[in-house]
């Protein structure tokens, strides 16, 4: 018997985002850690370079996508009824909102 579920589901998405975050988080910590304690102008100048802006943007997007997928699995497992759909919409809305805010902040510094 074959499953009628899509091949690329939450499990595959979580595995891929986990692998990506395995490499992105240490790079982000190095980038962010090297600028901690600097004044505003130095931080803006630092994030106007492509490498820090790209790593930070990828970490924000992939990290929140990983959060969204994991939270959706928890919601699907433990919440039933109309609260189920409402919770999924809420989690997706929060995730996408935070992605937009984070990318906007990086873009403001980069450009």
One Martini backbone bead per residue (centre of mass of N, CA, C, O) as a GRO file, in nm:
protein
  111
    1UNK     BB    1   0.098   0.036   0.020
    2UNK     BB    2   0.024   0.367  -0.035
    3UNK     BB    3   0.057   0.687   0.026
    4UNK     BB    4  -0.144   0.994   0.007
    5UNK     BB    5   0.080   1.156   0.088
    6UNK     BB    6   0.308   1.370   0.062
    7UNK     BB    7   0.643   1.353   0.027
    8UNK     BB    8   0.670   1.662   0.116
    9UNK     BB    9   0.672   1.702   0.437
   10UNK     BB   10   0.737   1.780   0.755
   11UNK     BB   11   0.975   1.589   0.791
   12UNK     BB   12   1.145   1.683   0.549
   13UNK     BB   13   1.148   1.982   0.622
   14UNK     BB   14   1.286   1.948   0.897
   15UNK     BB   15   1.546   1.819   0.793
   16UNK     BB   16   1.639   2.044   0.604
   17UNK     BB   17   1.632   2.282   0.810
   18UNK     BB   18   1.828   2.150   1.009
   19UNK     BB   19   2.073   2.140   0.824
   20UNK     BB   20   2.084   2.440   0.760
   21UNK     BB   21   2.103   2.535   1.062
   22UNK     BB   22   2.371   2.391   1.130
   23UNK     BB   23   2.526   2.614   0.950
   24UNK     BB   24   2.392   2.897   1.014
   25UNK     BB   25   2.417   2.945   1.321
   26UNK     BB   26   2.726   2.967   1.352
   27UNK     BB   27   2.751   3.199   1.150
   28UNK     BB   28   2.563   3.394   1.301
   29UNK     BB   29   2.717   3.400   1.567
   30UNK     BB   30   2.975   3.515   1.448
   31UNK     BB   31   2.851   3.770   1.324
   32UNK     BB   32   2.702   3.879   1.577
   33UNK     BB   33   2.941   3.859   1.787
   34UNK     BB   34   3.136   4.070   1.634
   35UNK     BB   35   2.910   4.327   1.691
   36UNK     BB   36   2.887   4.332   1.978
   37UNK     BB   37   2.891   4.664   2.125
   38UNK     BB   38   2.846   4.838   1.903
   39UNK     BB   39   2.761   5.086   1.727
   40UNK     BB   40   2.528   5.175   1.501
   41UNK     BB   41   2.715   5.244   1.260
   42UNK     BB   42   2.876   4.975   1.264
   43UNK     BB   43   2.636   4.787   1.219
   44UNK     BB   44   2.538   4.902   0.951
   45UNK     BB   45   2.806   4.863   0.801
   46UNK     BB   46   2.826   4.556   0.842
   47UNK     BB   47   2.526   4.491   0.712
   48UNK     BB   48   2.606   4.613   0.420
   49UNK     BB   49   2.725   4.360   0.379
   50UNK     BB   50   2.650   4.067   0.224
   51UNK     BB   51   2.715   3.831   0.415
   52UNK     BB   52   2.560   3.913   0.677
   53UNK     BB   53   2.283   3.959   0.537
   54UNK     BB   54   2.243   3.673   0.422
   55UNK     BB   55   2.275   3.503   0.679
   56UNK     BB   56   2.054   3.646   0.841
   57UNK     BB   57   1.819   3.598   0.645
   58UNK     BB   58   1.835   3.288   0.635
   59UNK     BB   59   1.798   3.242   0.939
   60UNK     BB   60   1.522   3.367   0.964
   61UNK     BB   61   1.363   3.203   0.752
   62UNK     BB   62   1.445   2.910   0.830
   63UNK     BB   63   1.379   2.925   1.132
   64UNK     BB   64   1.072   2.998   1.095
   65UNK     BB   65   1.003   2.753   0.921
   66UNK     BB   66   1.075   2.545   1.136
   67UNK     BB   67   0.879   2.645   1.349
   68UNK     BB   68   0.619   2.618   1.183
   69UNK     BB   69   0.634   2.314   1.131
   70UNK     BB   70   0.650   2.222   1.428
   71UNK     BB   71   0.390   2.363   1.528
   72UNK     BB   72   0.198   2.220   1.331
   73UNK     BB   73   0.241   1.936   1.437
   74UNK     BB   74   0.141   1.993   1.723
   75UNK     BB   75  -0.140   2.088   1.644
   76UNK     BB   76  -0.227   1.829   1.489
   77UNK     BB   77  -0.193   1.642   1.749
   78UNK     BB   78  -0.354   1.838   1.995
   79UNK     BB   79  -0.568   1.984   1.805
   80UNK     BB   80  -0.918   2.037   1.777
   81UNK     BB   81  -1.116   2.161   1.553
   82UNK     BB   82  -1.140   2.500   1.519
   83UNK     BB   83  -0.866   2.550   1.668
   84UNK     BB   84  -0.682   2.423   1.461
   85UNK     BB   85  -0.705   2.632   1.229
   86UNK     BB   86  -0.647   2.883   1.399
   87UNK     BB   87  -0.362   2.799   1.494
   88UNK     BB   88  -0.234   2.775   1.214
   89UNK     BB   89  -0.287   3.063   1.122
   90UNK     BB   90  -0.136   3.197   1.355
   91UNK     BB   91   0.146   3.072   1.310
   92UNK     BB   92   0.180   3.166   1.018
   93UNK     BB   93   0.144   3.467   1.070
   94UNK     BB   94   0.375   3.504   1.268
   95UNK     BB   95   0.602   3.397   1.090
   96UNK     BB   96   0.568   3.595   0.849
   97UNK     BB   97   0.590   3.853   1.011
   98UNK     BB   98   0.880   3.799   1.121
   99UNK     BB   99   1.013   3.781   0.847
  100UNK     BB  100   0.947   4.065   0.750
  101UNK     BB  101   1.077   4.220   0.982
  102UNK     BB  102   1.362   4.100   0.956
  103UNK     BB  103   1.410   4.175   0.654
  104UNK     BB  104   1.365   4.476   0.691
  105UNK     BB  105   1.597   4.527   0.887
  106UNK     BB  106   1.822   4.428   0.700
  107UNK     BB  107   1.756   4.613   0.458
  108UNK     BB  108   1.802   4.882   0.605
  109UNK     BB  109   2.109   4.819   0.651
  110UNK     BB  110   2.197   4.734   0.351
  111UNK     BB  111   2.061   5.013   0.207
   0.00000   0.00000   0.00000
